PDB file of C-alpha atoms in Angstrom:
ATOM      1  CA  UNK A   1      87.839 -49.261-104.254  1.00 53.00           C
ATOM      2  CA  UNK A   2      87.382 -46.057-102.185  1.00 64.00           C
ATOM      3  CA  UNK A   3      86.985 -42.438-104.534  1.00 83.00           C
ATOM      4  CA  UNK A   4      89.601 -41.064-101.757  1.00 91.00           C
ATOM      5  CA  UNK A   5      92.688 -41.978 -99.864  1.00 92.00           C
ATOM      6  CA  UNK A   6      93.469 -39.979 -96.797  1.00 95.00           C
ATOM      7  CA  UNK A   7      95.920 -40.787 -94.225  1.00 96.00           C
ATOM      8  CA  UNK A   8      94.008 -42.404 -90.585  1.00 95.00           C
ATOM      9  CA  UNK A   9      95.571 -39.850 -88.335  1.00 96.00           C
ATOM     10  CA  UNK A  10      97.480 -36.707 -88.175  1.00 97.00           C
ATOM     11  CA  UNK A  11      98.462 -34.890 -84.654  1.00 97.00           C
ATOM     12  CA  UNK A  12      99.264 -31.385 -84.961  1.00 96.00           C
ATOM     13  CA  UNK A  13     100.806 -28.453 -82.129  1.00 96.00           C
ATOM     14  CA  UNK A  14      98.368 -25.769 -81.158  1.00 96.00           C
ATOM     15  CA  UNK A  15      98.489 -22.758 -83.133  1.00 95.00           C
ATOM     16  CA  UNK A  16     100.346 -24.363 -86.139  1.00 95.00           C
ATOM     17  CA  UNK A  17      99.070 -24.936 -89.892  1.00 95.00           C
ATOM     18  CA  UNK A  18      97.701 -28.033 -90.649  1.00 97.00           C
ATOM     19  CA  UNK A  19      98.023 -29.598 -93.940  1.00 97.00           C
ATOM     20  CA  UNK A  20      95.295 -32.544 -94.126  1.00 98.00           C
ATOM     21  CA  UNK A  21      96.445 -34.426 -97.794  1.00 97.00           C
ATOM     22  CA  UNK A  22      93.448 -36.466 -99.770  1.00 96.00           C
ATOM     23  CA  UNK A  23      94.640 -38.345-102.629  1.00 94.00           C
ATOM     24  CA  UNK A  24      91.635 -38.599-105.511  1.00 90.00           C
ATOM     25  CA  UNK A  25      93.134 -40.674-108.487  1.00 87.00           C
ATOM     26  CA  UNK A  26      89.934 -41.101-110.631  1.00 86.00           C
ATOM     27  CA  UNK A  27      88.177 -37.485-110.526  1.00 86.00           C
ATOM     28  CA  UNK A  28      87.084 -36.197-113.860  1.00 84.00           C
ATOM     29  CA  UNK A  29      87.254 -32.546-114.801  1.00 81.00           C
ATOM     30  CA  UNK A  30      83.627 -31.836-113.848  1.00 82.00           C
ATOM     31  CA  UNK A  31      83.772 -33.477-110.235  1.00 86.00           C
ATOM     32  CA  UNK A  32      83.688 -31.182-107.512  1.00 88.00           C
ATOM     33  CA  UNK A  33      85.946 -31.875-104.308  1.00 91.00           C
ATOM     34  CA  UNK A  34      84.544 -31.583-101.082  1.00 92.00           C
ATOM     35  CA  UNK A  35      86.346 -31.646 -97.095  1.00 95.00           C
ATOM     36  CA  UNK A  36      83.859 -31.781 -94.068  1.00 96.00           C
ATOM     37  CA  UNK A  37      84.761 -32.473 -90.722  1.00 96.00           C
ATOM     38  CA  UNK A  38      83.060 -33.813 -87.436  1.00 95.00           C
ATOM     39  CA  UNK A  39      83.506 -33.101 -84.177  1.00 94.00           C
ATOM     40  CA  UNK A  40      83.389 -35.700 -81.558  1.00 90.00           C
ATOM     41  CA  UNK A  41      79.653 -36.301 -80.731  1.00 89.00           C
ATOM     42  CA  UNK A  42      78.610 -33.954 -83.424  1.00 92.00           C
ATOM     43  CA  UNK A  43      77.051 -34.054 -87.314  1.00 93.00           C
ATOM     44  CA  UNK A  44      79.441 -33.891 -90.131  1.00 94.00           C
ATOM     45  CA  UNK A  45      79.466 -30.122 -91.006  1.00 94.00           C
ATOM     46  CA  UNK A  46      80.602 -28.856 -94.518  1.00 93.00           C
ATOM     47  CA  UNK A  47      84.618 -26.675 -94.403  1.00 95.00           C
ATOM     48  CA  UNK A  48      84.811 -26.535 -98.267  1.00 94.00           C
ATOM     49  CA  UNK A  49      84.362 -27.451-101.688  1.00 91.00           C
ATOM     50  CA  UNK A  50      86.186 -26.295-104.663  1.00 90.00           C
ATOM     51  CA  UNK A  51      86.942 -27.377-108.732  1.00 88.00           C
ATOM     52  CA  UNK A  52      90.135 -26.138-110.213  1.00 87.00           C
ATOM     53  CA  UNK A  53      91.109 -23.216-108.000  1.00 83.00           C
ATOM     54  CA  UNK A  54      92.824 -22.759-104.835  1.00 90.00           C
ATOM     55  CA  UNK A  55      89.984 -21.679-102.269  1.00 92.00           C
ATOM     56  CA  UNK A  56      89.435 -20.013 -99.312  1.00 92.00           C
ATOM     57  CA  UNK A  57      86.719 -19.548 -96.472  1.00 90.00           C
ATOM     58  CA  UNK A  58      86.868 -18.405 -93.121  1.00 89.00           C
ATOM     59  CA  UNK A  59      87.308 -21.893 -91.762  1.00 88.00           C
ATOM     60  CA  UNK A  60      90.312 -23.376 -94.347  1.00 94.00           C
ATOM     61  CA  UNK A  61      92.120 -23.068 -97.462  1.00 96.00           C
ATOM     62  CA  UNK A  62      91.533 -26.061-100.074  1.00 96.00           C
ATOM     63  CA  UNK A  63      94.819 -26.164-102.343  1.00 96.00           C
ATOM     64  CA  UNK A  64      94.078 -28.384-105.863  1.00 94.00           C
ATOM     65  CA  UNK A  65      96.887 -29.794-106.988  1.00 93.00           C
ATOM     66  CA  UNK A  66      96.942 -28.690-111.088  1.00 91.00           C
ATOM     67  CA  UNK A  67      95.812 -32.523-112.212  1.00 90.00           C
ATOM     68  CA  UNK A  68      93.493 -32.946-109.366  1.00 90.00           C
ATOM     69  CA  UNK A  69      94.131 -35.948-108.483  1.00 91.00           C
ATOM     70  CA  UNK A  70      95.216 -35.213-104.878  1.00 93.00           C
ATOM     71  CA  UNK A  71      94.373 -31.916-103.066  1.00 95.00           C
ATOM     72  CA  UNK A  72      95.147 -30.503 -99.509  1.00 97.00           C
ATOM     73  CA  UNK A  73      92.842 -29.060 -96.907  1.00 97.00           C
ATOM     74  CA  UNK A  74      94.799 -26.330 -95.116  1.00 97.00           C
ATOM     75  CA  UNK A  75      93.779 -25.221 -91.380  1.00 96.00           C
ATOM     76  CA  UNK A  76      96.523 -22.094 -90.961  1.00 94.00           C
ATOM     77  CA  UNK A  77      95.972 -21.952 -86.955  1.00 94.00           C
ATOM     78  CA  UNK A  78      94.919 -25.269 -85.431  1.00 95.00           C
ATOM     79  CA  UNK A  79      92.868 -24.919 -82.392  1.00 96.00           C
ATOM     80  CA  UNK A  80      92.156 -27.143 -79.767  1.00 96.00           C
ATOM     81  CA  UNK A  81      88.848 -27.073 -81.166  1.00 95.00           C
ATOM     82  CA  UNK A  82      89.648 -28.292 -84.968  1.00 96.00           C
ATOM     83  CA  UNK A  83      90.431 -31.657 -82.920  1.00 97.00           C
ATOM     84  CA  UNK A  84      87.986 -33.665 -85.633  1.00 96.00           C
ATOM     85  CA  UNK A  85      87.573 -36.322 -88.066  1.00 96.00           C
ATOM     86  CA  UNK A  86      88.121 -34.836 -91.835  1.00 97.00           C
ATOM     87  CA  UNK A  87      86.399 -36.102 -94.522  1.00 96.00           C
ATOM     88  CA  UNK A  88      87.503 -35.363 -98.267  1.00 95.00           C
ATOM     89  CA  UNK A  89      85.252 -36.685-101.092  1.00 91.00           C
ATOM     90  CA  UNK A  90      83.870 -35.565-104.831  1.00 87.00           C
ATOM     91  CA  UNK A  91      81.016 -36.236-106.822  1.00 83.00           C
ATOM     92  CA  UNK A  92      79.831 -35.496-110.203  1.00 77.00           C
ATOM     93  CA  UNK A  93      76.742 -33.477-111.312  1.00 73.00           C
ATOM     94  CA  UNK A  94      73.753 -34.399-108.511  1.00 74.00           C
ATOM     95  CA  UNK A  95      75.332 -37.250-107.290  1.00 82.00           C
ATOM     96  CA  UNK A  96      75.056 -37.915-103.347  1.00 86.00           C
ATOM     97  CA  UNK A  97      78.237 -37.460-101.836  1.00 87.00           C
ATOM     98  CA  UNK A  98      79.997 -40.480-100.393  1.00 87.00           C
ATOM     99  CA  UNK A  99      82.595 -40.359 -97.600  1.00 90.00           C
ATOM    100  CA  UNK A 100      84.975 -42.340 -96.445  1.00 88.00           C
ATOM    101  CA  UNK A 101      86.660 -42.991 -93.234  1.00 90.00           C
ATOM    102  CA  UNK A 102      88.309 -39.676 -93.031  1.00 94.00           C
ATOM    103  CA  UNK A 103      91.324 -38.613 -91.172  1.00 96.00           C
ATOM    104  CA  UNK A 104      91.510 -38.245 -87.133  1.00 96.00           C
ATOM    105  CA  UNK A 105      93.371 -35.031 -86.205  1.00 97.00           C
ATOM    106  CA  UNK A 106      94.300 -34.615 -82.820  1.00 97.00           C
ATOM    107  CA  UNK A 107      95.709 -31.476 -81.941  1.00 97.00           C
ATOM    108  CA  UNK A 108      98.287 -30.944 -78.596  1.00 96.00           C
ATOM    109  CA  UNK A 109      98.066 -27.709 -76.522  1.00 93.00           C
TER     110      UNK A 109
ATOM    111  CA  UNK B   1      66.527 -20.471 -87.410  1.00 66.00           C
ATOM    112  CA  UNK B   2      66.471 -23.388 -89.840  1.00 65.00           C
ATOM    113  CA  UNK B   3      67.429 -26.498 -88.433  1.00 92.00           C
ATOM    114  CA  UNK B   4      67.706 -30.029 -88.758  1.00 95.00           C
ATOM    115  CA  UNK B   5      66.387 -32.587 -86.039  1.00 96.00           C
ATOM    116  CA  UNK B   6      66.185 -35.857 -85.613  1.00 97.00           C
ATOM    117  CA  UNK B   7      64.446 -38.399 -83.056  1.00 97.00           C
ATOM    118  CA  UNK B   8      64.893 -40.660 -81.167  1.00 97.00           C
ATOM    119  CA  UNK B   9      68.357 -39.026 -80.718  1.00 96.00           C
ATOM    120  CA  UNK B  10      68.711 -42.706 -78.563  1.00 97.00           C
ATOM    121  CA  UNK B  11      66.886 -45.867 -79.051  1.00 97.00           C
ATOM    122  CA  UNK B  12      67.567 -49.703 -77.584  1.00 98.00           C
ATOM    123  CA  UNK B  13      65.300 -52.076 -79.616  1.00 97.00           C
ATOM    124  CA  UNK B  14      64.588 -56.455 -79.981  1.00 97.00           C
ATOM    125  CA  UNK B  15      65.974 -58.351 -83.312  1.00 98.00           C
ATOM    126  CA  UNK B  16      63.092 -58.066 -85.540  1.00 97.00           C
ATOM    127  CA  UNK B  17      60.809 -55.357 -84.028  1.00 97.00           C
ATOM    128  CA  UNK B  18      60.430 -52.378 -86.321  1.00 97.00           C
ATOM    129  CA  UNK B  19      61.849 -49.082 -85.987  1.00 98.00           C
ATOM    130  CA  UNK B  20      61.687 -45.469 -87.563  1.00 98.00           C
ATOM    131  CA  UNK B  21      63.916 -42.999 -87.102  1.00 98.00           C
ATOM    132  CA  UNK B  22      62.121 -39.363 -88.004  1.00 98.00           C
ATOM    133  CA  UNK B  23      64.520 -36.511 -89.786  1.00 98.00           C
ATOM    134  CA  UNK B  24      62.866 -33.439 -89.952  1.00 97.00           C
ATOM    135  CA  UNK B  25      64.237 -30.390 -91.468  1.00 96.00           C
ATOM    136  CA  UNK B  26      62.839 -26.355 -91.665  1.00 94.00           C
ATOM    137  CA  UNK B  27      64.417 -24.888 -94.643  1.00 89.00           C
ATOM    138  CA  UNK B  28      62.486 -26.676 -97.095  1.00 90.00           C
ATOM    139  CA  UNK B  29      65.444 -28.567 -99.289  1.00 91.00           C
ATOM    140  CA  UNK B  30      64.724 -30.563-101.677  1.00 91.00           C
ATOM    141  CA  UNK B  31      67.354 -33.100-100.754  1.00 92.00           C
ATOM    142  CA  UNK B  32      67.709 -35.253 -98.082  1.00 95.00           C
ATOM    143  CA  UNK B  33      70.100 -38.583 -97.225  1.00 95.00           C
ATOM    144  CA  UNK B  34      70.485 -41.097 -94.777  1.00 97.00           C
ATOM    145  CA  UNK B  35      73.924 -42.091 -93.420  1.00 97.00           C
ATOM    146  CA  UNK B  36      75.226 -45.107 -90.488  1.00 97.00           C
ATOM    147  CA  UNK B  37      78.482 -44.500 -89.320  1.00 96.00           C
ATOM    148  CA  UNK B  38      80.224 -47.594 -87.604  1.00 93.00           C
ATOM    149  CA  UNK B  39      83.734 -47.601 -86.294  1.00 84.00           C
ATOM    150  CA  UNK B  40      85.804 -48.421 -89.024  1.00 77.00           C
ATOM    151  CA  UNK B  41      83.347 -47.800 -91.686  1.00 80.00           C
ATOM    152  CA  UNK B  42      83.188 -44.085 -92.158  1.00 85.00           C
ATOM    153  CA  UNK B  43      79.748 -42.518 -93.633  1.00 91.00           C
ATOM    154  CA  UNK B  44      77.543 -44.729 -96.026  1.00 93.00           C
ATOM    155  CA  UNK B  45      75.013 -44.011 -97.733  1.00 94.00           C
ATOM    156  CA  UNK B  46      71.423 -45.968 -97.068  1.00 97.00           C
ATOM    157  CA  UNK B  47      68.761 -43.621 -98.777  1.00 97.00           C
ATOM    158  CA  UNK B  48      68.084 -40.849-100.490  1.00 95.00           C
ATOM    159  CA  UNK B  49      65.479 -38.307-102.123  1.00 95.00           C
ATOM    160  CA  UNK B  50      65.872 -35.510-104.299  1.00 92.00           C
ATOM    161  CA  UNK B  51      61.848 -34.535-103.514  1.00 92.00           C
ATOM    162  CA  UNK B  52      58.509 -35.553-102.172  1.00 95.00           C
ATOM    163  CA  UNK B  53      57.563 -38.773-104.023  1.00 96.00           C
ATOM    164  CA  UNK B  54      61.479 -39.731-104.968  1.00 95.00           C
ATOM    165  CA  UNK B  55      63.608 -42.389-102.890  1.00 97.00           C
ATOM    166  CA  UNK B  56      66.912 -43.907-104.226  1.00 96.00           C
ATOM    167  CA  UNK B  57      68.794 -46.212-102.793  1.00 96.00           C
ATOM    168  CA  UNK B  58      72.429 -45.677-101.736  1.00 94.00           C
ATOM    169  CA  UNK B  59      75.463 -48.124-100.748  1.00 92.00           C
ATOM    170  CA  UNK B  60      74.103 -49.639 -97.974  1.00 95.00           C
ATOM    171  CA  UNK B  61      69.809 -49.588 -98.629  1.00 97.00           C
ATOM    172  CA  UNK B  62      69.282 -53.464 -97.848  1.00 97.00           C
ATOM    173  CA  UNK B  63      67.148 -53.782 -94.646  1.00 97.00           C
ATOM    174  CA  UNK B  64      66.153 -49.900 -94.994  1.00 98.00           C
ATOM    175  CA  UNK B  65      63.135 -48.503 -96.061  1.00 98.00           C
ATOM    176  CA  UNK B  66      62.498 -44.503 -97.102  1.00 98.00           C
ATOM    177  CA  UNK B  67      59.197 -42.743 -97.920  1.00 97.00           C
ATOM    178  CA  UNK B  68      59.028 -38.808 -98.938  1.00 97.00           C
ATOM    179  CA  UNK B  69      55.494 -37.101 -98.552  1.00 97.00           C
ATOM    180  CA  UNK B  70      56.479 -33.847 -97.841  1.00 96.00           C
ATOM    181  CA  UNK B  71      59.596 -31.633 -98.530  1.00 95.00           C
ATOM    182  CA  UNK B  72      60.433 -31.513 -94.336  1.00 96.00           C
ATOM    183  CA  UNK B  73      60.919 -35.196 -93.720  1.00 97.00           C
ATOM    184  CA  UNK B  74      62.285 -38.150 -94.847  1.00 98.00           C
ATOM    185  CA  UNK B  75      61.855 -41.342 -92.205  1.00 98.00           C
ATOM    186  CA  UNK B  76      64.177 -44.035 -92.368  1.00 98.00           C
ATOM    187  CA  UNK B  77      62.061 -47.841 -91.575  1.00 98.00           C
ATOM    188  CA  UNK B  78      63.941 -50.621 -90.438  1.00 97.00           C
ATOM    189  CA  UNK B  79      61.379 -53.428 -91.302  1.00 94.00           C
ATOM    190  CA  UNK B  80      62.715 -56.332 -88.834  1.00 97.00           C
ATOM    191  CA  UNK B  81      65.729 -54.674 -86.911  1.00 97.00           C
ATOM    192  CA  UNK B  82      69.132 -56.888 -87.164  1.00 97.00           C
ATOM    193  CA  UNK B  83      71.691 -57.029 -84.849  1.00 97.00           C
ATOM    194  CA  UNK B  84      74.099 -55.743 -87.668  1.00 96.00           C
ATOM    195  CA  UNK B  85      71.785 -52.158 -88.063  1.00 97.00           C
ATOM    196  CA  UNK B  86      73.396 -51.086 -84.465  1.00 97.00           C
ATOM    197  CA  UNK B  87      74.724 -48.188 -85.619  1.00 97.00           C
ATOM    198  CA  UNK B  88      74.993 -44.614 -85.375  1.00 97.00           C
ATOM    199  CA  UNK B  89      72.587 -43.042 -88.037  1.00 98.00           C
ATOM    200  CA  UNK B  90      72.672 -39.539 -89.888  1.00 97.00           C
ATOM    201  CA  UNK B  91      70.404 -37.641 -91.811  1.00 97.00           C
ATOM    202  CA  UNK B  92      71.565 -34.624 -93.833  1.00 96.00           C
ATOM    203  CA  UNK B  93      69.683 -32.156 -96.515  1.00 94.00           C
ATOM    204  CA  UNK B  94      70.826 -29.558 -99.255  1.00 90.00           C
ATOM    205  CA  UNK B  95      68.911 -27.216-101.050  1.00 82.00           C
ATOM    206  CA  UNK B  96      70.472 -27.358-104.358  1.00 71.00           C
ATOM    207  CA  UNK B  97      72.609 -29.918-106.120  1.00 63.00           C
ATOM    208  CA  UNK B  98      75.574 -30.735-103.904  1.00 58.00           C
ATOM    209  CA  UNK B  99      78.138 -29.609-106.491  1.00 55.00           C
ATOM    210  CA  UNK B 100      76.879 -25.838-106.656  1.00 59.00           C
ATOM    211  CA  UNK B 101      76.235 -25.250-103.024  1.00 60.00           C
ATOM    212  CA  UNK B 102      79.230 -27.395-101.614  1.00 61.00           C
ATOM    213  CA  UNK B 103      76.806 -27.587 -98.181  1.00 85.00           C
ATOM    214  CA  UNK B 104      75.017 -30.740 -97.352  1.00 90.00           C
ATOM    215  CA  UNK B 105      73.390 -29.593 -93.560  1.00 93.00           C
ATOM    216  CA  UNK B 106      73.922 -32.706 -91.107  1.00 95.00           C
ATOM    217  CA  UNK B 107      71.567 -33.389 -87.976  1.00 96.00           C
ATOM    218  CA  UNK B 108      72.958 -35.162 -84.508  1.00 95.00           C
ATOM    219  CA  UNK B 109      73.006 -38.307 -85.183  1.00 96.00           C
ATOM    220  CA  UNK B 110      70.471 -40.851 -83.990  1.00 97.00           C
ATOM    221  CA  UNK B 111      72.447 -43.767 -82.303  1.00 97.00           C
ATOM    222  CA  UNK B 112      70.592 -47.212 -82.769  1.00 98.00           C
ATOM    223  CA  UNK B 113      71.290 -50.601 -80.425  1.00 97.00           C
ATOM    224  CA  UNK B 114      69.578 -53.625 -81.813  1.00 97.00           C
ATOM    225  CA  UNK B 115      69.811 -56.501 -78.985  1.00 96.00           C
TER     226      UNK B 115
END
């Protein structure tokens, strides 16, 4: 069974949020979530992580839903460049993270 | 700066030759991973090490082969290359656990065809 359910696609206007949903059934209360994306060509590169809390970061906002089973990766401008493939995941303690297949955002100018 | 780099960033080899892909990294983490990525697959794991001496084996380690002898690299051995290793293959490091730092440091990607 995958740790994370994400939606294969989402398409998005230029200069609108984003809301990229991850559904994460079986966390426990110590597990960390974590969203990276990749860009076409490119290395995965971290956007990130949080635990309980809403977070932000120059790149995104995470939002944790209060059980944490499902949380939502927020992009408040999308850019022609945040065309990418999103990856949500958690582990536990030093665990390796695992991915899964991600979802494909295409954004339209 | 600190960087991650991998070679061959493109290599065509024969079913059953052996290949090595080389991941070297400059900001002397501890941890480092190995990653394929095929189309309709996502990331999975193969190896990985949490220092010199220590190799685990991920989701996918069958075929694979890691050794760590220093903190900068961590080769990944394919012993007798398969058609079914063509893939696109990542390494990654992180200084501390993944959990604190959030920040696992990906390199380009070396992409693998096995004929």
């Amino acid at each position: 069974d995958a740790k994370t359910t994400q939606p294969n696609s989402m398409e998005s206007n230029e200069e609108e949020p984003v809301h990229l949903p991850c559904n994460h059934s079986t966390i426990s209360g110590t597990d960390y979530i974590h969203w990276y994306r990749q860009l076409p060509s490119q290395g995965p590169e971290y956007v990130i992580h949080g635990l309980t809390s809403n977070v932000n970061n120059r790149m995104a906002s995470l939002a944790i839903a209060e059980d944490r089973k499902s949380s939502t990766l927020i992009l408040h401008r999308a850019t022609l460049r945040d065309a990418a493939v999103y990856y949500c995941t958690w582990n536990s303690g030093n665990t390796p993270l695992v991915f899964g297949k991600g979802t494909r955002l295409s954004v339209i100018a | 700066d600190a960087e991650i780099t991998q070679s061959p960033r493109h290599k065509i080899t024969e079913t059953g030759r052996q290949v090595t892909l080389a991941c070297h990294q400059t900001w002397n983490h501890n941890n480092m991973f190995w990653y394929r990525q095929d189309l309709g697959h996502g990331l999975r794991l193969i190896h990985y090490s949490y220092g010199v001496h220590d190799t685990n084996k991920g989701e996918v380690s069958d075929g694979y082969s890691v050794s760590r002898s220093n903190t900068e690299d961590l080769p990944l051995t394919l012993e007798s290359a398969a058609s079914s290793q063509t893939s696109v293959y990542f390494c990654a490091s992180s200084e501390f656990p993944v959990l604190d730092t959030g920040e696992l440091f990906f390199g380009e990607g070396s992409r693998l065809t096995v004929l």
